[in-house]
XYZ file of C-alpha atoms in Angstrom:
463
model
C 65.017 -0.747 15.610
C 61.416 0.625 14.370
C 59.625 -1.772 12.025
C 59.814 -0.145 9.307
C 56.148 -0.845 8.255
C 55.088 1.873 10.265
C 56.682 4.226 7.982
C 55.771 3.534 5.122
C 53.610 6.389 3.454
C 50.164 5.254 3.291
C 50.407 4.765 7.224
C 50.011 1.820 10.124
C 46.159 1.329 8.392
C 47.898 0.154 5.017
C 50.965 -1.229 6.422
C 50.675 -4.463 4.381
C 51.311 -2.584 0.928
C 49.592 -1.011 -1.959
C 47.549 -3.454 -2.417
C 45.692 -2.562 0.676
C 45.366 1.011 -0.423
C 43.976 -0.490 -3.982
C 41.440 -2.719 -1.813
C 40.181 0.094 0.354
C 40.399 2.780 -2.206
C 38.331 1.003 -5.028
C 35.798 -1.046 -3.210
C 32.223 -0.138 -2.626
C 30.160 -2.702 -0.928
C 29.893 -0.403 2.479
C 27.884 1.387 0.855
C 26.460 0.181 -1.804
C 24.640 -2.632 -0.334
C 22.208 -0.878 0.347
C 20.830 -1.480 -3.320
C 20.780 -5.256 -2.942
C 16.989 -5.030 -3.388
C 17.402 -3.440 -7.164
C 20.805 -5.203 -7.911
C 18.708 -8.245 -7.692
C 15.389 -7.116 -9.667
C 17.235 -5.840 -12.335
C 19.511 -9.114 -12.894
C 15.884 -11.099 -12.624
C 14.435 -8.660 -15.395
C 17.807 -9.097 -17.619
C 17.203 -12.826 -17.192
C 13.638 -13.039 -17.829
C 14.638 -10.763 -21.096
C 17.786 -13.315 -22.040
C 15.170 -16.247 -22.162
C 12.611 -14.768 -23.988
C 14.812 -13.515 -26.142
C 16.381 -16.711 -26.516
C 20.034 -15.936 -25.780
C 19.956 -18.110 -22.916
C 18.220 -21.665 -21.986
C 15.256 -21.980 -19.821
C 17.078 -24.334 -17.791
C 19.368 -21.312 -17.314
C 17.077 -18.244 -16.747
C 15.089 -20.923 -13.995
C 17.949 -21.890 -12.444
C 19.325 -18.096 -11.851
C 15.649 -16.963 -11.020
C 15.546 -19.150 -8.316
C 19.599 -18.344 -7.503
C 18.562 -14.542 -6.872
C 16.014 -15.371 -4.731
C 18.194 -17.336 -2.833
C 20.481 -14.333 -2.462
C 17.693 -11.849 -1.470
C 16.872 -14.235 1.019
C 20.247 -14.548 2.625
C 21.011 -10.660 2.533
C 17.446 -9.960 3.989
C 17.946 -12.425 6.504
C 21.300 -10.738 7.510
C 23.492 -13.951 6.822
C 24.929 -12.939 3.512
C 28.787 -12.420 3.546
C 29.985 -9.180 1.845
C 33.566 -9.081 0.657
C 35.359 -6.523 -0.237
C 37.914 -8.269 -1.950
C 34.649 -8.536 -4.355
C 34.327 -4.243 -4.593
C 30.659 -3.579 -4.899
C 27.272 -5.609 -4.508
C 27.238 -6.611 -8.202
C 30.218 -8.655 -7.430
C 29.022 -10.128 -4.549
C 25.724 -11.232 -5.428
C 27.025 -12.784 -8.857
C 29.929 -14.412 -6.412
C 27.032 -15.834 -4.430
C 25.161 -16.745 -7.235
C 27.947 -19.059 -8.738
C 28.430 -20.939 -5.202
C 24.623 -21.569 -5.374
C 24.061 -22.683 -9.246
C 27.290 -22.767 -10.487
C 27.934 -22.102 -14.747
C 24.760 -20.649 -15.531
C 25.542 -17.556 -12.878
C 28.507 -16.842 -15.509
C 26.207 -16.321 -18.528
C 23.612 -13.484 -16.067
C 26.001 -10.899 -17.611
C 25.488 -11.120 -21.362
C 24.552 -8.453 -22.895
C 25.306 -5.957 -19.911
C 28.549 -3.971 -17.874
C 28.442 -2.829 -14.546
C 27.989 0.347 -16.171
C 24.790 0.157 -17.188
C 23.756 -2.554 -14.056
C 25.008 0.286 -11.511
C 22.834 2.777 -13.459
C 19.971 0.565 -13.199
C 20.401 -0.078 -9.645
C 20.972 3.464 -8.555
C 18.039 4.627 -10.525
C 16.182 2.299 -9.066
C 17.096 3.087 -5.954
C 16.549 7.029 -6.209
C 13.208 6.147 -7.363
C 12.048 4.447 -4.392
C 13.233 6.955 -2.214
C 11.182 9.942 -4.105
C 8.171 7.393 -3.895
C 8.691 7.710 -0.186
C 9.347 11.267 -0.170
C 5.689 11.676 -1.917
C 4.301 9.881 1.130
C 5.881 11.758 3.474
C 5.370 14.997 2.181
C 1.224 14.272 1.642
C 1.199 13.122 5.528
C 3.206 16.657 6.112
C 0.604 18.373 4.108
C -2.456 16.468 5.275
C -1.360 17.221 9.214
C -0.962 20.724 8.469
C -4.532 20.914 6.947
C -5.870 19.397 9.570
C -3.737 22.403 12.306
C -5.471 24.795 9.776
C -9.137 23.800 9.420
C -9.098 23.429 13.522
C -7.889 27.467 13.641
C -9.194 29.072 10.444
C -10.127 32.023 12.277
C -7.756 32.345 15.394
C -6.017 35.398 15.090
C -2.359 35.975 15.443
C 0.635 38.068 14.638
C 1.334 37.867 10.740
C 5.214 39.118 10.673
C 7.675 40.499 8.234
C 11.156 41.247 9.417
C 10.377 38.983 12.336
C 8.075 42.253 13.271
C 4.471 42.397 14.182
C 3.016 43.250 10.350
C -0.624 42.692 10.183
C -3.025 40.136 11.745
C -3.226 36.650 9.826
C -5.304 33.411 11.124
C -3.752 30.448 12.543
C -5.209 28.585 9.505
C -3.677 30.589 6.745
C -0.243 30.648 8.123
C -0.686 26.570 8.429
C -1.418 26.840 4.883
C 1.224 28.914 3.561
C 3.248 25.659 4.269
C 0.877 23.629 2.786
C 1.710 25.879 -0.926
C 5.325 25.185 0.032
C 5.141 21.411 0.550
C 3.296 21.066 -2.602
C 5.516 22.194 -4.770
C 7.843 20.202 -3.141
C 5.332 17.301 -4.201
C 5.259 18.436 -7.812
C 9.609 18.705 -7.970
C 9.533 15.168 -6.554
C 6.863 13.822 -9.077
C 8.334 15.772 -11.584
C 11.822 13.972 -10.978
C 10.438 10.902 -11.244
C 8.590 10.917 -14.420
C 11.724 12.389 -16.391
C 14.263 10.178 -14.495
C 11.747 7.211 -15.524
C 14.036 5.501 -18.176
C 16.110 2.237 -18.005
C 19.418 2.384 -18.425
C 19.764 -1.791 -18.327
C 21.205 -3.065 -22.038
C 23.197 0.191 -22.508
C 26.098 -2.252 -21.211
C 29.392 -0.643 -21.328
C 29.185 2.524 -23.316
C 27.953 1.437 -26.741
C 25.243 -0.737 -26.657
C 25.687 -4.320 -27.055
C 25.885 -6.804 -30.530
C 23.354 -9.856 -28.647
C 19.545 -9.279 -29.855
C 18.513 -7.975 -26.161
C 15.154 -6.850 -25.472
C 15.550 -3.126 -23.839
C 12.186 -2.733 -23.676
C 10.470 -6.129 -21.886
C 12.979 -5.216 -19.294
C 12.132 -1.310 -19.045
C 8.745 -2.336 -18.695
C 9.506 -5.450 -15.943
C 11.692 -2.595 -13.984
C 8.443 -0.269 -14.045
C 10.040 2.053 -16.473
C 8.072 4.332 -18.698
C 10.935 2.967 -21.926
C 14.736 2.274 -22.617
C 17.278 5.400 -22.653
C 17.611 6.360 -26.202
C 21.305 6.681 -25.855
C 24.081 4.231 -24.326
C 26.399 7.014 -23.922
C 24.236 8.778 -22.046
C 22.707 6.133 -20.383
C 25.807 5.245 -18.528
C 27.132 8.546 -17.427
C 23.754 9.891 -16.549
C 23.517 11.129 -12.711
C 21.051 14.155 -13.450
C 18.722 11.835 -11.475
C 20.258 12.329 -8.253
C 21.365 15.983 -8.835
C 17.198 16.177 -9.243
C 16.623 13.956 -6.436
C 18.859 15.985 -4.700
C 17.693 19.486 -5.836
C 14.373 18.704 -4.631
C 15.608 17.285 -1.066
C 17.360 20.336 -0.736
C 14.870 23.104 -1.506
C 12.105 20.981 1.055
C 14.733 20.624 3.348
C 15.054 24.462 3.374
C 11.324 24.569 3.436
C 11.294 22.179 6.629
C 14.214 24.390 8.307
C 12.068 27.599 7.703
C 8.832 25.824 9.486
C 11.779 24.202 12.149
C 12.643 27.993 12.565
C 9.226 29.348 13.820
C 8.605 26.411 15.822
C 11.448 26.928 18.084
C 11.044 30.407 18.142
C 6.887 29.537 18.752
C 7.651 27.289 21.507
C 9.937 29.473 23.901
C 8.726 31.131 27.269
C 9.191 34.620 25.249
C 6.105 33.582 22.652
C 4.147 30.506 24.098
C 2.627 30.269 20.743
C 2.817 26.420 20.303
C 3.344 23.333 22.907
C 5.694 20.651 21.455
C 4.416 16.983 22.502
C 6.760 15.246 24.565
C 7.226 13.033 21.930
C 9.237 15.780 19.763
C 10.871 17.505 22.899
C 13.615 16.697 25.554
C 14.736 18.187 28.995
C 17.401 20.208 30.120
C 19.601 18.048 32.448
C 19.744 20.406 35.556
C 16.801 23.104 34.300
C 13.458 21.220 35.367
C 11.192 23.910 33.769
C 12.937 24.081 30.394
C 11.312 21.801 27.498
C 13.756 21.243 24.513
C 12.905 21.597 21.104
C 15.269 19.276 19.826
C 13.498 17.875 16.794
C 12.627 21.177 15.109
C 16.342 21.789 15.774
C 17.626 18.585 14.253
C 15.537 19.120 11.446
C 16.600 22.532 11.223
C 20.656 21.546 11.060
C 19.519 18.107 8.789
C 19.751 21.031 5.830
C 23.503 21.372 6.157
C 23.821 17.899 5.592
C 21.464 17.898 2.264
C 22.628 20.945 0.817
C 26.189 19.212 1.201
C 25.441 16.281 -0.281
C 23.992 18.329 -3.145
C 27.270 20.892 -3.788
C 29.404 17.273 -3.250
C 27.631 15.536 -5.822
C 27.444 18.273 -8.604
C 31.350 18.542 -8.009
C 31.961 15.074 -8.742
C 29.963 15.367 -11.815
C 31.053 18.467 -13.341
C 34.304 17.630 -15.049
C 33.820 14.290 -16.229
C 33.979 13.228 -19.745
C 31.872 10.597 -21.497
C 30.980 8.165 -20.522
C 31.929 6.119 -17.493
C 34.127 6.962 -15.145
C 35.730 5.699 -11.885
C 34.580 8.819 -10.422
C 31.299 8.188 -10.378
C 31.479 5.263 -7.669
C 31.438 8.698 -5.323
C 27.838 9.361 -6.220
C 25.940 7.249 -3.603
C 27.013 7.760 -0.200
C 26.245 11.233 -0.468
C 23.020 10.366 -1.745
C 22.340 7.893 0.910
C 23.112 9.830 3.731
C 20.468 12.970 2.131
C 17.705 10.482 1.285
C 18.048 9.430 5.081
C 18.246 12.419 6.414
C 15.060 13.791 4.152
C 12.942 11.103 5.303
C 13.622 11.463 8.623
C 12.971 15.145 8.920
C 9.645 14.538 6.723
C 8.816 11.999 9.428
C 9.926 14.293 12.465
C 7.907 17.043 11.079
C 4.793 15.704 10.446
C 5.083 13.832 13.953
C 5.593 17.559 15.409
C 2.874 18.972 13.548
C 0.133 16.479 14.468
C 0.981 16.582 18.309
C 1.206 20.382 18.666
C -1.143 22.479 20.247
C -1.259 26.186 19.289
C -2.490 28.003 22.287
C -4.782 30.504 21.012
C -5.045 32.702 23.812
C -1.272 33.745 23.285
C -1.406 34.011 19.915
C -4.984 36.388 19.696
C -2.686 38.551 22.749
C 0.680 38.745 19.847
C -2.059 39.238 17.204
C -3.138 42.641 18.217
C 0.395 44.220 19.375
C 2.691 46.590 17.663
C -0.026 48.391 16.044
C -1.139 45.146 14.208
C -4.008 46.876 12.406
C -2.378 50.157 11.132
C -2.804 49.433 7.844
C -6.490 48.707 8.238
C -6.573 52.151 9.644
C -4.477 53.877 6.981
C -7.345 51.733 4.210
C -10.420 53.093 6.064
C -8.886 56.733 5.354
C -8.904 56.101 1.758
C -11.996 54.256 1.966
C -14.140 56.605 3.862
C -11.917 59.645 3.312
C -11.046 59.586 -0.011
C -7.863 60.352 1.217
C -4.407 59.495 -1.051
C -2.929 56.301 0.566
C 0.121 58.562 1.154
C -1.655 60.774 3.292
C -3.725 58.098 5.060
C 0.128 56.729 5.632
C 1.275 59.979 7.132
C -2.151 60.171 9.637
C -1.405 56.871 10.744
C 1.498 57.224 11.507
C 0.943 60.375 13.214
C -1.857 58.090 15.277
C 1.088 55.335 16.208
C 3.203 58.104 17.797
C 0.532 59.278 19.975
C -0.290 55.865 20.727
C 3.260 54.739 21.443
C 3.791 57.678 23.458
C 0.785 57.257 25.477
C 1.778 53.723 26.182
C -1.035 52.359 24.599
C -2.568 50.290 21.355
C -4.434 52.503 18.221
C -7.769 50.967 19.452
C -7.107 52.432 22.979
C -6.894 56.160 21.534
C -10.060 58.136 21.935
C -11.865 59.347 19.322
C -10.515 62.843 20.508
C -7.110 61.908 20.321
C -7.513 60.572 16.632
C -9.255 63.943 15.526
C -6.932 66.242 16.737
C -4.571 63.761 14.039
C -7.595 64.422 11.283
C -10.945 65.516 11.965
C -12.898 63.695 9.296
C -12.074 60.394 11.547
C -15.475 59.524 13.014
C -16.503 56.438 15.338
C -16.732 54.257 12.411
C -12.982 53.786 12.740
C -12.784 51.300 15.782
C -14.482 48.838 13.536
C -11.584 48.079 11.947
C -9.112 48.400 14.620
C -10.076 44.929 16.026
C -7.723 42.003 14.661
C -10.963 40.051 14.216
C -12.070 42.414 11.639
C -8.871 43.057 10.196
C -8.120 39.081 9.262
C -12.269 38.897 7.904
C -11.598 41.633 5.929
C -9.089 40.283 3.723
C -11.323 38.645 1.485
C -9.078 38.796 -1.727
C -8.243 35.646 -3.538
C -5.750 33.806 -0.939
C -5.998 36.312 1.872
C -6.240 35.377 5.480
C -10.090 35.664 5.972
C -11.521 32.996 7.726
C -13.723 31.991 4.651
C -10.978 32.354 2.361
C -8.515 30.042 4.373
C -11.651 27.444 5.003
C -12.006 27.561 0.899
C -8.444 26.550 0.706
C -8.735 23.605 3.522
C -11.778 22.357 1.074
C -9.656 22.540 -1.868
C -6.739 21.008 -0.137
C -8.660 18.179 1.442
C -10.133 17.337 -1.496
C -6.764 17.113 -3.502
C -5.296 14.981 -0.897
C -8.327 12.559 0.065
């Protein structure tokens, strides 16, 4: 006969019962280990506050001070024992602290919940991980200058529709990313100082009747002050919808950038060589060279905007304050801030090791009847005639051209007069992409000078 274990309804995994399903269902450690670190400073802070305070002994606060560090030590060291019979890392580390001091582990928690200690934690934890978002985006930013200031005035292909457009310089198109990747600075420091509020005495829901000190341990935890509400305090996850709101626009940014790099790097273009470093082999195509970080980085977004749409669902139905639910807010969280950092890293290693080859891209830059706007401007500059006219010549001029099998600059000066007499030999002055790109002097155009005024300015902001 079939043991009838196997059929039971929560399946062969969970044969032993509901309990199982209980275990499994409501424990957190896998994950949520990872915030050891802050679990740890803020219980330090809260005891360091309970002394002071004088809710607790000295003998007590000294003898938990030095249990914690015992505890960091062990987890760092990779010999600490998780349980999950124990459900999350607050458990586990005030477990471990009891084996180590005994009674005065039992009085850490006065005057907190794990609702506000998990706030704390996570806060904490968010926090670090938009410090190292900061770096990572002002080494993305600072290798990009440098790409720029090397080719402020090669020319090449400036594209809308993925179409030849007009000329631009190697140096402003660097720099176009550098405007994106800054605001992507400002969201992240602009998370951090409004997220910068401790949750840690907020306890439950509702605030707690022992004479706590909420600000000695805002400011030991490096926060700016104490949440102003418990409620709120508890429930709060607006910190990693930001965190995550700002990992997924950048992570959009870095797909964008991903984008042109694979398309820059393919036989078709040859505008950019990928370091080895960033690039892999086809495994029976000896003259193909991969571009398999740009494309990571590129498919990385799925997994941040996911995280994102995930996390905003869990959030959006829940009434105050705490809920059960909310144990589903890290692991989506985790896996972004991974993924972010990573592609920050990737990029930036990409960046720094790639070589634009100028040649190709000053070849690209003057295709497609690059400079047929600069033509259609020196009509109405030297003309007078209405842009809509000069429009109409020009494009006249790119038929012949096209049909003729040749570039606008290539046309003689016949050819353009039987399009408008008044052109004279004044017009092949502009035709060149060299003078197209130096002749967009307006405030952020692609002019050399102009795109060396921004590296300055840039260089200087980011010492």
């Amino acid at each position: 006969m079939a043991d009838q274990s196997s059929n039971q309804m929560w399946g062969g995994r969970f044969a032993a019962g509901p309990d199982a399903i209980m275990e499994a269902i409501n424990a957190s450690i896998g994950f949520d280990k990872r915030m050891a670190a802050q679990d740890i400073a803020g219980s330090r802070a809260h005891a360091a506050m309970l002394g002071a305070t004088g809710i607790l002994e000295p003998s007590d606060v000294e003898a938990i001070r030095e249990g914690l560090l015992t505890v960091l030590s062990e987890i760092e060291g990779g010999t600490f024992a998780f349980s999950t019979a124990l459900e999350d890392i607050h458990m586990n580390v005030e477990a471990r602290l009891k084996e180590i001091i005994g009674e005065p582990a039992g009085r850490l928690h006065t005057g907190r919940s794990r609702n506000d200690q998990v706030a704390t934690d996570f806060k904490l934890w968010v926090r670090d991980q938009l410090d190292a978002a900061e770096a990572g985006l002002l080494a993305l930013m600072k290798a990009l200058v440098a790409q720029a200031e090397a080719g402020a005035d090669w020319v090449m292909p400036g594209f809308t529709h993925l179409q030849t457009a007009q000329p631009v310089t190697w140096g402003h198109h660097m720099m176009a990313y550098v405007e994106m990747f800054a605001r992507d600075l400002s969201r992240v420091r602009d998370a951090r100082a409004r997220m910068n509020e401790s949750p840690l005495g907020a306890a439950a829901l509702a605030g707690t009747g022992f004479a706590i000190d909420r600000h000695m341990t805002a400011e030991a935890l490096g926060f700016d002050r104490p949440s102003a509400n418990s409620l709120d305090a508890v429930s709060d996850r607006d910190f990693a919808l930001e965190f995550l709101g700002a990992a997924s626009i950048c992570a959009m940014h870095l797909s964008r950038f991903a984008e042109e790099l694979v398309i820059w790097s393919s036989a078709q273009f040859r505008f950019v060589v990928l370091s080895d470093r960033f690039s892999t082999g086809s495994s029976i195509m000896p003259q193909k060279k991969n571009p398999d970080a740009a494309e990571l980085i590129r498919a990385k977004v799925g997994r941040i905007f996911g995280a994102q749409t995930a996390l905003m669902m869990v959030m959006k139905g829940l009434p105050l304050a705490y809920s059960k639910d909310m144990q589903e807010d890290k692991e989506q969280v985790f896996d972004a801030a991974d993924n972010w950092m990573l592609a920050l890293a990737a990029m930036e290693g990409m960046v720094r090791d790639m070589t634009a080859n100028r040649e190709a891209l000053e070849a690209a830059a003057g295709a497609g009847f690059s400079t047929a706007t600069d033509l259609a401007d020196w009509l109405v500059r030297e003309l007078g005639l209405p842009f809509r006219d000069a429009h109409h010549v020009t494009g006249s001029l790119v038929a012949k051209a096209e049909a003729k099998g040749c570039d606008l600059p290539d046309l003689s000066l016949a050819e353009m007069q039987s399009v408008h007499d008044g052109i004279t030999e004044a017009v092949y002055g502009v035709l060149g992409v060299h003078n197209s790109v130096a002749s967009r002097m307006s405030y952020g155009g692609t002019a050399p000078a102009r795109v060396r005024e921004q590296v300055a300015r840039w260089k200087e902001i980011l010492g």
